[in-house]
Short mmCIF file of C-alpha atoms in Angstrom, two decimals:
data_model
loop_
_atom_site.label_atom_id
_atom_site.label_comp_id
_atom_site.label_asym_id
_atom_site.label_seq_id
_atom_site.Cartn_x
_atom_site.Cartn_y
_atom_site.Cartn_z
CA UNK A 79 -17.82 -16.47 -3.35
CA UNK A 80 -18.63 -14.19 -6.21
CA UNK A 81 -17.03 -14.75 -9.59
CA UNK A 82 -15.09 -12.22 -11.60
CA UNK A 83 -18.04 -10.89 -13.58
CA UNK A 84 -20.18 -10.27 -10.54
CA UNK A 85 -17.45 -8.27 -8.85
CA UNK A 86 -16.83 -6.24 -12.01
CA UNK A 87 -20.52 -5.45 -12.36
CA UNK A 88 -20.80 -4.26 -8.80
CA UNK A 89 -17.78 -2.02 -9.30
CA UNK A 90 -19.27 -0.32 -12.35
CA UNK A 91 -22.44 0.58 -10.51
CA UNK A 92 -20.66 2.31 -7.67
CA UNK A 93 -20.25 6.09 -7.65
CA UNK A 94 -16.69 7.36 -7.02
CA UNK A 95 -15.56 6.53 -3.50
CA UNK A 96 -13.68 8.63 -0.99
CA UNK A 97 -10.39 7.54 0.52
CA UNK A 98 -9.33 7.95 4.17
CA UNK A 99 -7.33 11.12 3.47
CA UNK A 100 -10.00 12.85 1.35
CA UNK A 101 -10.60 15.72 3.78
CA UNK A 102 -6.86 15.97 4.47
CA UNK A 103 -6.14 16.60 0.76
CA UNK A 104 -8.94 19.12 0.39
CA UNK A 105 -7.80 21.02 3.49
CA UNK A 106 -4.39 21.38 1.84
CA UNK A 107 -5.86 22.89 -1.31
CA UNK A 108 -5.56 19.83 -3.52
CA UNK A 109 -7.40 19.83 -6.82
CA UNK A 110 -9.38 16.60 -6.77
CA UNK A 111 -10.20 14.37 -9.75
CA UNK A 112 -11.76 10.95 -10.10
CA UNK A 113 -9.13 8.26 -10.69
CA UNK A 114 -9.65 4.48 -10.35
CA UNK A 115 -13.19 5.39 -9.22
CA UNK A 116 -11.97 7.40 -6.22
CA UNK A 117 -11.73 11.11 -5.60
CA UNK A 118 -8.00 11.73 -5.55
CA UNK A 119 -5.64 14.73 -5.51
CA UNK A 120 -4.19 15.50 -8.96
CA UNK A 121 -2.08 18.40 -7.69
CA UNK A 122 -1.53 20.84 -4.86
CA UNK A 123 0.75 23.71 -5.89
CA UNK A 124 1.46 22.47 -9.42
CA UNK A 125 2.80 19.39 -11.15
CA UNK A 126 6.22 20.82 -12.09
CA UNK A 127 6.92 22.13 -8.59
CA UNK A 128 5.75 18.88 -6.99
CA UNK A 129 7.78 16.82 -9.42
CA UNK A 130 10.97 18.79 -8.69
CA UNK A 131 10.32 18.71 -4.96
CA UNK A 132 10.15 14.91 -5.04
CA UNK A 133 13.36 14.64 -7.09
CA UNK A 134 15.17 16.96 -4.65
CA UNK A 135 13.53 16.34 -1.26
CA UNK A 136 10.67 14.01 -0.32
CA UNK A 137 7.11 13.78 -1.58
CA UNK A 138 4.17 12.26 0.28
CA UNK A 139 1.70 10.41 -1.94
CA UNK A 140 -1.64 8.96 -0.95
CA UNK A 141 -1.98 5.70 -2.85
CA UNK A 142 -4.78 4.27 -0.75
CA UNK A 143 -6.76 3.50 -3.92
CA UNK A 144 -4.43 0.58 -4.55
CA UNK A 145 -5.58 -2.89 -3.57
CA UNK A 146 -3.88 -4.36 -0.52
CA UNK A 147 -4.39 -8.11 -0.31
CA UNK A 148 -3.16 -10.76 2.05
CA UNK A 149 -2.98 -14.50 1.43
CA UNK A 150 -2.70 -17.39 3.82
CA UNK A 151 -3.37 -21.07 4.04
CA UNK A 152 -1.93 -24.44 3.16
CA UNK A 153 -0.11 -24.39 -0.16
CA UNK A 154 -0.30 -20.64 -0.65
CA UNK A 155 3.10 -20.44 -2.39
CA UNK A 156 2.28 -23.19 -4.88
CA UNK A 157 -1.13 -21.66 -5.56
CA UNK A 158 0.29 -18.19 -6.18
CA UNK A 159 3.00 -19.59 -8.42
CA UNK A 160 0.26 -20.72 -10.79
CA UNK A 161 -1.03 -17.16 -11.06
CA UNK A 162 2.28 -15.26 -10.96
CA UNK A 163 5.32 -16.03 -13.11
CA UNK A 164 7.69 -14.98 -10.32
CA UNK A 165 9.51 -17.09 -7.74
CA UNK A 166 7.27 -17.06 -4.67
CA UNK A 167 8.65 -20.15 -2.95
CA UNK A 168 12.09 -18.54 -2.91
CA UNK A 169 10.77 -15.25 -1.56
CA UNK A 170 12.29 -14.79 1.88
CA UNK A 171 10.47 -13.18 4.79
CA UNK A 172 10.48 -9.37 4.54
CA UNK A 173 11.46 -9.47 0.86
CA UNK A 174 9.38 -7.94 -1.90
CA UNK A 175 9.20 -8.69 -5.61
CA UNK A 176 7.68 -7.04 -8.65
CA UNK A 177 5.36 -9.44 -10.46
CA UNK A 178 2.35 -9.69 -12.74
CA UNK A 179 -0.93 -11.51 -13.03
CA UNK A 180 -0.94 -13.26 -16.40
CA UNK A 181 -3.95 -14.81 -18.13
CA UNK A 182 -3.91 -18.23 -19.83
CA UNK A 183 -2.54 -16.69 -23.04
CA UNK A 184 0.16 -14.77 -21.19
CA UNK A 185 -1.60 -11.41 -21.44
CA UNK A 186 -0.92 -9.06 -18.54
CA UNK A 187 -3.95 -8.66 -16.26
CA UNK A 188 -2.11 -6.46 -13.78
CA UNK A 189 1.31 -5.68 -12.40
CA UNK A 190 1.91 -5.78 -8.67
CA UNK A 191 4.23 -6.05 -5.70
CA UNK A 192 4.30 -9.25 -3.67
CA UNK A 193 6.10 -9.78 -0.37
CA UNK A 194 6.43 -12.39 2.32
CA UNK A 195 5.19 -11.47 5.76
CA UNK A 196 6.62 -12.56 9.06
CA UNK A 197 3.66 -14.48 10.41
CA UNK A 198 2.70 -11.60 12.70
CA UNK A 199 1.57 -8.68 10.55
CA UNK A 200 -1.87 -8.62 8.88
CA UNK A 201 -3.40 -11.26 11.19
CA UNK A 202 -0.60 -13.70 10.61
CA UNK A 203 -1.04 -13.93 6.83
CA UNK A 204 1.79 -15.37 4.72
CA UNK A 205 1.86 -13.11 1.68
CA UNK A 206 1.07 -9.42 1.15
CA UNK A 207 0.28 -8.06 -2.28
CA UNK A 208 -0.33 -4.55 -3.62
CA UNK A 209 -2.22 -4.34 -6.91
CA UNK A 210 -3.42 -1.42 -9.02
CA UNK A 211 -6.49 0.48 -7.87
CA UNK A 212 -8.28 0.46 -11.21
CA UNK A 213 -7.92 -3.31 -11.57
CA UNK A 214 -8.19 -4.55 -8.00
CA UNK A 215 -11.73 -5.92 -8.21
CA UNK A 216 -11.00 -7.72 -11.47
CA UNK A 217 -7.78 -9.09 -9.94
CA UNK A 218 -9.66 -10.35 -6.91
CA UNK A 219 -12.26 -12.01 -9.10
CA UNK A 220 -9.57 -13.68 -11.17
CA UNK A 221 -7.70 -14.92 -8.14
CA UNK A 222 -10.82 -16.15 -6.31
CA UNK A 223 -11.65 -18.13 -9.42
CA UNK A 224 -8.21 -19.73 -9.61
CA UNK A 225 -7.05 -20.15 -6.01
CA UNK A 226 -7.80 -23.43 -4.21
CA UNK A 227 -10.22 -23.42 -1.29
CA UNK A 228 -7.39 -23.89 1.21
CA UNK A 229 -5.96 -20.48 0.35
CA UNK A 230 -7.66 -17.46 1.86
CA UNK A 231 -7.44 -14.08 0.21
CA UNK A 232 -8.29 -11.00 2.25
CA UNK A 233 -8.91 -7.56 0.74
CA UNK A 234 -7.59 -5.20 3.41
CA UNK A 235 -9.72 -2.21 2.51
CA UNK A 236 -9.41 -0.96 6.09
CA UNK A 237 -5.74 -0.18 5.36
CA UNK A 238 -4.53 3.11 3.85
CA UNK A 239 -1.30 3.25 1.83
CA UNK A 240 1.09 6.20 1.84
CA UNK A 241 4.24 6.56 -0.23
CA UNK A 242 7.15 8.74 0.81
CA UNK A 243 9.53 9.22 -2.12
CA UNK A 244 12.67 11.20 -2.79
CA UNK A 245 16.33 11.49 -1.81
CA UNK A 246 15.38 12.87 1.62
CA UNK A 247 12.68 10.26 2.29
CA UNK A 248 15.06 8.07 4.29
CA UNK A 249 16.08 10.86 6.66
CA UNK A 250 12.51 12.09 6.94
CA UNK A 251 11.01 8.73 7.86
CA UNK A 252 13.88 7.95 10.24
CA UNK A 253 13.00 11.00 12.34
CA UNK A 254 9.64 9.35 13.07
CA UNK A 255 10.68 5.71 12.95
CA UNK A 256 14.47 5.34 13.36
CA UNK A 257 14.40 1.59 12.65
CA UNK A 258 13.37 2.18 9.03
CA UNK A 259 16.95 3.27 8.31
CA UNK A 260 17.84 -0.42 8.25
CA UNK A 261 15.68 -1.19 5.21
CA UNK A 262 17.14 -1.52 1.74
CA UNK A 263 15.39 -1.44 -1.64
CA UNK A 264 12.69 -4.14 -1.91
CA UNK A 265 12.90 -5.04 1.74
CA UNK A 266 9.93 -4.65 4.05
CA UNK A 267 8.89 -5.24 7.60
CA UNK A 268 6.61 -4.47 10.53
CA UNK A 269 7.14 -1.23 12.44
CA UNK A 270 5.28 0.59 15.18
CA UNK A 271 4.68 4.31 15.34
CA UNK A 272 2.86 5.80 18.36
CA UNK A 273 1.47 2.34 19.02
CA UNK A 274 0.10 2.01 15.47
CA UNK A 275 1.21 -1.12 13.57
CA UNK A 276 2.72 -0.30 10.15
CA UNK A 277 4.00 -2.47 7.32
CA UNK A 278 6.70 -0.55 5.47
CA UNK A 279 8.55 -1.48 2.31
CA UNK A 280 11.46 0.40 0.78
CA UNK A 281 10.13 0.76 -2.75
CA UNK A 282 8.00 3.05 -4.84
CA UNK A 283 6.99 4.34 -8.22
CA UNK A 284 9.18 7.39 -8.81
CA UNK A 285 12.66 5.96 -9.39
CA UNK A 286 13.79 7.60 -6.16
CA UNK A 287 14.63 6.04 -2.84
CA UNK A 288 11.52 5.84 -0.70
CA UNK A 289 8.90 3.87 1.15
CA UNK A 290 5.37 2.57 0.94
CA UNK A 291 3.62 2.52 4.26
CA UNK A 292 0.52 0.48 4.98
CA UNK A 293 -1.40 1.85 7.96
CA UNK A 294 -4.87 1.29 9.45
CA UNK A 295 -7.11 3.87 7.75
CA UNK A 296 -8.16 5.39 11.09
CA UNK A 297 -4.56 6.43 11.77
CA UNK A 298 -3.67 7.62 8.28
CA UNK A 299 -4.37 11.31 8.93
CA UNK A 300 -2.18 11.28 12.01
CA UNK A 301 0.76 9.85 10.09
CA UNK A 302 0.17 12.10 7.06
CA UNK A 303 0.19 15.11 9.40
CA UNK A 304 3.39 13.99 11.08
CA UNK A 305 5.14 13.35 7.77
CA UNK A 306 3.92 16.55 6.10
CA UNK A 307 5.13 18.55 9.11
CA UNK A 308 8.73 17.49 8.40
CA UNK A 309 10.78 20.12 6.56
CA UNK A 310 11.77 17.65 3.81
CA UNK A 311 8.19 16.60 3.00
CA UNK A 312 5.38 18.04 0.90
CA UNK A 313 2.20 16.31 -0.28
CA UNK A 314 2.34 15.41 -3.98
CA UNK A 315 -0.55 14.70 -6.34
CA UNK A 316 -1.21 12.10 -9.00
CA UNK A 317 -0.04 14.43 -11.77
CA UNK A 318 3.55 14.44 -10.57
CA UNK A 319 3.30 10.75 -9.70
CA UNK A 320 2.68 10.11 -13.39
CA UNK A 321 5.50 12.34 -14.68
CA UNK A 322 7.92 10.88 -12.11
CA UNK A 323 7.16 7.28 -13.02
CA UNK A 324 7.39 8.07 -16.73
CA UNK A 325 10.87 9.55 -16.26
CA UNK A 326 11.75 6.43 -14.25
CA UNK A 327 10.65 4.25 -17.19
CA UNK A 328 8.05 2.46 -15.07
CA UNK A 329 4.98 1.23 -16.95
CA UNK A 330 1.46 2.23 -15.95
CA UNK A 331 -1.11 -0.54 -16.09
CA UNK A 332 -4.04 0.19 -18.40
CA UNK A 333 -1.82 2.39 -20.55
CA UNK A 334 1.58 0.76 -21.16
CA UNK A 335 0.38 -2.70 -20.11
CA UNK A 336 -2.89 -4.49 -20.78
CA UNK A 337 -4.17 -8.00 -21.50
CA UNK A 338 -3.10 -7.76 -25.15
CA UNK A 339 0.59 -7.48 -24.34
CA UNK A 340 3.10 -9.96 -23.02
CA UNK A 341 5.63 -9.84 -20.21
CA UNK A 342 8.59 -10.30 -22.55
CA UNK A 343 7.45 -7.62 -25.00
CA UNK A 344 6.88 -5.34 -22.01
CA UNK A 345 10.54 -5.83 -21.02
CA UNK A 346 9.41 -7.31 -17.70
CA UNK A 347 11.23 -10.61 -18.13
CA UNK A 348 13.29 -9.74 -15.05
CA UNK A 349 10.22 -10.60 -12.95
CA UNK A 350 10.28 -14.20 -14.25
CA UNK A 351 13.13 -15.95 -12.47
CA UNK A 352 15.16 -18.76 -14.01
CA UNK A 353 13.49 -21.59 -12.10
CA UNK A 354 10.06 -20.42 -13.19
CA UNK A 355 11.10 -20.18 -16.83
CA UNK A 356 12.52 -23.70 -16.70
CA UNK A 357 9.80 -25.37 -14.65
CA UNK A 358 6.80 -23.44 -15.92
CA UNK A 359 3.54 -24.19 -14.16
CA UNK A 360 2.10 -20.69 -14.46
CA UNK A 361 -0.46 -19.12 -16.76
CA UNK A 362 1.20 -17.77 -19.87
CA UNK A 363 4.37 -19.89 -19.61
CA UNK A 364 4.12 -21.08 -23.22
CA UNK A 365 4.00 -17.52 -24.54
CA UNK A 366 6.86 -16.41 -22.30
CA UNK A 367 9.07 -19.25 -23.58
CA UNK A 368 8.10 -18.71 -27.21
CA UNK A 369 8.86 -15.00 -27.02
CA UNK A 370 12.14 -15.58 -25.21
CA UNK A 371 13.13 -17.88 -28.08
CA UNK A 372 11.66 -16.07 -31.09
CA UNK A 373 11.30 -12.53 -29.80
CA UNK A 374 8.00 -10.76 -29.14
CA UNK A 375 6.06 -9.19 -32.00
CA UNK A 376 6.51 -5.76 -30.51
CA UNK A 377 8.26 -4.22 -27.55
CA UNK A 378 7.71 -1.52 -24.99
CA UNK A 379 10.36 1.13 -25.60
CA UNK A 380 11.32 4.58 -24.43
CA UNK A 381 11.28 7.47 -26.89
CA UNK A 382 13.05 10.82 -26.79
CA UNK A 383 10.91 13.25 -28.75
CA UNK A 384 12.58 16.14 -30.60
CA UNK A 385 11.50 19.72 -29.89
CA UNK A 386 9.13 20.66 -27.08
CA UNK A 387 5.76 19.34 -28.25
CA UNK A 388 4.73 16.35 -26.11
CA UNK A 389 3.53 13.21 -27.91
CA UNK A 390 0.79 11.71 -25.79
CA UNK A 391 -0.95 8.38 -25.41
CA UNK A 392 -2.45 7.27 -28.70
CA UNK A 393 -0.01 9.10 -30.98
CA UNK A 394 0.93 6.76 -33.84
CA UNK A 395 4.60 5.90 -34.39
CA UNK A 396 5.96 5.66 -37.92
CA UNK A 397 9.05 4.33 -39.66
CA UNK A 398 8.80 6.18 -42.96
CA UNK A 399 5.26 5.68 -44.25
CA UNK A 400 4.63 2.57 -42.20
CA UNK A 401 2.93 2.76 -38.83
CA UNK A 402 5.04 0.59 -36.53
CA UNK A 403 3.59 1.38 -33.13
CA UNK A 404 1.76 3.68 -30.79
CA UNK A 405 2.63 5.90 -27.84
CA UNK A 406 1.11 4.49 -24.64
CA UNK A 407 2.35 7.18 -22.19
CA UNK A 408 3.85 10.49 -23.08
CA UNK A 409 4.41 13.92 -21.75
CA UNK A 410 6.89 16.52 -20.76
CA UNK A 411 9.73 15.39 -18.51
CA UNK A 412 10.27 18.18 -15.98
CA UNK A 413 13.70 16.85 -14.95
CA UNK A 414 14.92 16.78 -18.56
CA UNK A 415 13.02 19.81 -19.82
CA UNK A 416 12.00 17.81 -22.87
CA UNK A 417 9.18 15.57 -24.05
CA UNK A 418 9.55 11.82 -23.51
CA UNK A 419 7.28 8.90 -24.24
CA UNK A 420 6.81 5.21 -23.77
CA UNK A 421 5.28 3.18 -26.54
CA UNK A 422 4.97 -0.17 -28.24
CA UNK A 423 6.98 -0.61 -31.43
CA UNK A 424 7.24 -3.65 -33.71
CA UNK A 425 10.39 -5.61 -33.02
CA UNK A 426 12.44 -4.67 -36.15
CA UNK A 427 12.11 -0.97 -35.26
CA UNK A 428 12.68 -1.25 -31.53
CA UNK A 429 16.48 -1.20 -31.25
CA UNK A 430 18.04 1.56 -29.16
CA UNK A 431 18.90 4.57 -31.28
CA UNK A 432 16.35 3.84 -34.02
CA UNK A 433 15.02 7.14 -35.38
CA UNK A 434 11.26 6.95 -35.76
CA UNK A 435 8.53 9.58 -36.07
CA UNK A 436 5.50 10.26 -33.93
CA UNK A 437 2.47 12.03 -35.36
CA UNK A 438 0.91 14.79 -33.28
CA UNK A 439 -2.01 16.72 -34.78
CA UNK A 440 -0.94 15.80 -38.28
CA UNK A 441 2.69 16.77 -37.75
CA UNK A 442 5.55 14.31 -37.79
CA UNK A 443 8.17 14.70 -35.07
CA UNK A 444 11.39 12.72 -34.81
CA UNK A 445 11.37 10.32 -31.86
CA UNK A 446 14.39 8.16 -31.10
CA UNK A 447 14.25 4.85 -29.26
CA UNK A 448 16.04 5.58 -26.01
CA UNK A 449 17.14 3.63 -22.95
CA UNK A 450 14.95 3.68 -19.87
CA UNK A 451 14.95 4.92 -17.21
CA UNK A 452 15.12 8.40 -18.70
CA UNK A 453 16.25 9.69 -15.31
CA UNK A 454 18.53 7.30 -13.37
CA UNK A 455 17.02 5.32 -10.52
CA UNK A 456 18.43 6.20 -7.13
CA UNK A 457 17.29 3.29 -5.03
CA UNK A 458 19.06 2.46 -1.78
CA UNK A 459 20.31 -0.97 -2.67
CA UNK A 460 22.07 -3.34 -0.35
CA UNK A 461 25.67 -3.77 -1.51
CA UNK A 462 26.34 -7.42 -2.14
CA UNK A 463 29.27 -8.67 -0.10
CA UNK B 128 -8.72 49.98 -26.15
CA UNK B 129 -11.34 47.60 -24.84
CA UNK B 130 -10.86 44.15 -23.39
CA UNK B 131 -13.42 41.42 -23.94
CA UNK B 132 -13.68 37.92 -22.49
CA UNK B 133 -15.23 34.68 -23.71
CA UNK B 134 -16.78 31.82 -21.80
CA UNK B 135 -13.91 29.70 -23.20
CA UNK B 136 -11.57 31.79 -21.01
CA UNK B 137 -9.91 33.86 -23.69
CA UNK B 138 -9.28 37.57 -23.52
CA UNK B 139 -9.38 39.89 -26.54
CA UNK B 140 -7.90 43.38 -26.65
CA UNK B 141 -9.26 45.36 -29.57
CA UNK B 142 -7.39 48.35 -30.96
CA UNK B 143 -8.75 49.58 -34.26
CA UNK B 144 -9.07 46.55 -36.48
CA UNK B 145 -6.43 44.50 -34.63
CA UNK B 146 -7.39 42.10 -31.84
CA UNK B 147 -4.79 40.60 -29.49
CA UNK B 148 -5.84 37.25 -28.05
CA UNK B 149 -4.68 35.22 -25.08
CA UNK B 150 -6.04 32.96 -22.37
CA UNK B 151 -7.10 34.26 -19.00
CA UNK B 152 -5.30 33.91 -15.72
CA UNK B 153 -8.11 31.59 -14.60
CA UNK B 154 -7.47 29.38 -17.64
CA UNK B 155 -3.72 29.11 -17.08
CA UNK B 156 -4.37 28.31 -13.43
CA UNK B 157 -6.69 25.49 -14.47
CA UNK B 158 -4.27 24.14 -17.08
CA UNK B 159 -1.28 24.11 -14.76
CA UNK B 160 2.33 24.21 -15.92
CA UNK B 161 2.39 25.02 -19.62
CA UNK B 162 5.20 23.37 -21.57
CA UNK B 163 4.34 24.15 -25.18
CA UNK B 164 2.11 26.49 -27.14
CA UNK B 165 1.32 25.70 -30.75
CA UNK B 166 0.54 28.99 -32.47
CA UNK B 167 -1.19 29.51 -35.81
CA UNK B 168 0.74 30.52 -38.92
CA UNK B 169 0.77 34.18 -39.82
CA UNK B 170 -1.70 34.74 -42.64
CA UNK B 171 -4.00 31.96 -41.48
CA UNK B 172 -7.67 32.94 -41.47
CA UNK B 173 -10.18 31.79 -38.91
CA UNK B 174 -13.91 31.85 -38.52
CA UNK B 175 -15.18 32.45 -35.03
CA UNK B 176 -14.96 29.18 -33.11
CA UNK B 177 -12.22 27.56 -35.25
CA UNK B 178 -9.34 25.78 -33.53
CA UNK B 179 -6.58 28.39 -33.55
CA UNK B 180 -3.91 27.24 -31.09
CA UNK B 181 -3.08 24.38 -28.75
CA UNK B 182 -1.78 24.72 -25.21
CA UNK B 183 0.11 21.74 -23.84
CA UNK B 184 0.38 21.56 -20.08
CA UNK B 185 2.22 18.82 -18.21
CA UNK B 186 -1.18 17.18 -17.89
CA UNK B 187 -2.87 17.49 -21.27
CA UNK B 188 -3.37 19.32 -24.55
CA UNK B 189 -6.13 21.94 -24.76
CA UNK B 190 -7.50 23.73 -27.80
CA UNK B 191 -7.77 27.49 -27.99
CA UNK B 192 -10.54 28.71 -30.28
CA UNK B 193 -10.60 31.84 -32.40
CA UNK B 194 -12.99 34.00 -30.39
CA UNK B 195 -13.75 36.11 -33.44
CA UNK B 196 -13.15 35.80 -37.19
CA UNK B 197 -10.04 37.25 -38.73
CA UNK B 198 -6.62 36.86 -40.27
CA UNK B 199 -3.53 36.17 -38.14
CA UNK B 200 -1.13 39.11 -38.47
CA UNK B 201 1.32 38.30 -35.68
CA UNK B 202 2.08 35.55 -33.18
CA UNK B 203 3.94 35.77 -29.87
CA UNK B 204 7.34 34.28 -30.66
CA UNK B 205 8.39 34.62 -27.01
CA UNK B 206 6.17 31.65 -26.19
CA UNK B 207 8.35 29.34 -28.26
CA UNK B 208 11.29 29.79 -25.91
CA UNK B 209 9.30 30.38 -22.78
CA UNK B 210 5.85 28.77 -22.81
CA UNK B 211 5.68 29.29 -19.03
CA UNK B 212 5.08 33.00 -19.80
CA UNK B 213 1.46 31.96 -20.11
CA UNK B 214 1.54 30.87 -16.46
CA UNK B 215 3.41 33.89 -15.17
CA UNK B 216 1.72 36.61 -17.22
CA UNK B 217 -1.30 35.18 -19.01
CA UNK B 218 -3.12 38.44 -19.58
CA UNK B 219 -0.21 40.60 -20.82
CA UNK B 220 3.14 39.18 -22.03
CA UNK B 221 1.68 35.71 -22.45
CA UNK B 222 -0.56 36.74 -25.38
CA UNK B 223 -0.96 34.21 -28.22
CA UNK B 224 -1.72 35.92 -31.52
CA UNK B 225 -3.13 39.04 -33.20
CA UNK B 226 -5.98 38.98 -35.68
CA UNK B 227 -7.16 41.52 -38.23
CA UNK B 228 -10.83 41.48 -37.34
CA UNK B 229 -13.18 40.77 -40.23
CA UNK B 230 -16.46 41.31 -38.43
CA UNK B 231 -16.39 43.61 -35.42
CA UNK B 232 -20.04 42.83 -34.71
CA UNK B 233 -18.90 39.46 -33.38
CA UNK B 234 -17.55 41.30 -30.35
CA UNK B 235 -21.07 42.06 -29.29
CA UNK B 236 -22.24 39.66 -26.65
CA UNK B 237 -18.74 38.98 -25.30
CA UNK B 238 -18.17 39.74 -21.63
CA UNK B 239 -16.39 42.71 -20.11
CA UNK B 240 -14.03 42.21 -17.20
CA UNK B 241 -16.70 42.56 -14.51
CA UNK B 242 -19.01 40.09 -16.26
CA UNK B 243 -16.15 37.62 -16.75
CA UNK B 244 -15.18 37.83 -13.07
CA UNK B 245 -18.76 37.07 -12.17
CA UNK B 246 -18.80 34.18 -14.64
CA UNK B 247 -15.61 32.67 -13.14
CA UNK B 248 -16.96 33.08 -9.63
CA UNK B 249 -20.01 31.06 -10.66
CA UNK B 250 -17.91 28.09 -11.85
#
């Protein structure tokens, strides 16, 4: 097996790749850009229109650049619990969890979704994982290095991944696959559409109800056509995906999260369940416990920016004359009609309601620490009895 | 009145010594939804090529350069309330600012509409 460095080197030498729906996007007039070393659609008719469409109806996103991995073998749960701070042993079949890959010092190597399969899907593998596209080769290298020989990891690069997001996503998908109506937020399962095996989870990256659909790449165009033909559905580019997730307060790896920051500072402690905190046995446990006790040095916060001028990634954040942080994602929130940002701020200045200033082109603008999400999540959660 | 174009996708209407400047329809189309326009202060003076304004789209911030030298005599206040005017009417109501031209010879070498269309088609 190749180590982490070898994989990373190979990745850097490769020219941008094309994804299964490349021609499909171009035929629909998408403007293509290179993202995560793939040609991907940034927009079709325009970011604002696509953003609003997704908030009101249903948007179809091609997220096939993301890494889809499966794991199987003796001791797979124990092995993954060393790499992930989340409860894997307690993850029931068809359930999905948000988690992270942490390094030995507790730095965040990636954030991801992990779910338990049913023993049938993906060649009978036990665990399915979706990781970020830009980090997938590094993730694989890291995991190969740290997983025991008994555990097999498979990169399923023959699978495409589509996301259908928005308040009408449920109705739209149910017209093709009625059984998906039974899924609730963070549940997943195997489905069949026109004889094609699908793995569908009710989750996403917009704050809206919706699904992520893993499908063999050869069938992706067929499904994209069928979905896009529905009256509720339009294809949506990466531009609106970014503004939607920012409004939803969801961090973007490589911007809001990176190996320098910790899970607790990132406000992702919810992904580290009680048993894992108590028992430890995962990379970064010491830092997690220290920061839970003493507080992190700085925190990921939401910011409402006065006026209309967006404060973007890299804008310094000040409390008076002292720089106390930096914007890591920022832009204009179409739903709110105002600029919003996410950034890292030193702990004493991170309380909700704290009035800070961001500097944009030499100008100081008031930015107030605000609760996230900026736009309420509308997930379809199962009511607890 | 004559209209000139630059390869930075600005248009310039010249009437006497006053030049009205905006970005072209092609430019607004490339930028996408515009959410903020930062205009220069009245009285500011620019040399040709100076940063004069900033257009913020949902995606990113882009500089607008002074296509010729001059002093800012008026800015388009309508863009403060409705930056999307640049999307809907880039080459008329979505103008940015007016300059008192200091060196009309700088207009030489700029494109006319036909040349600009050809330039855009070649991109």
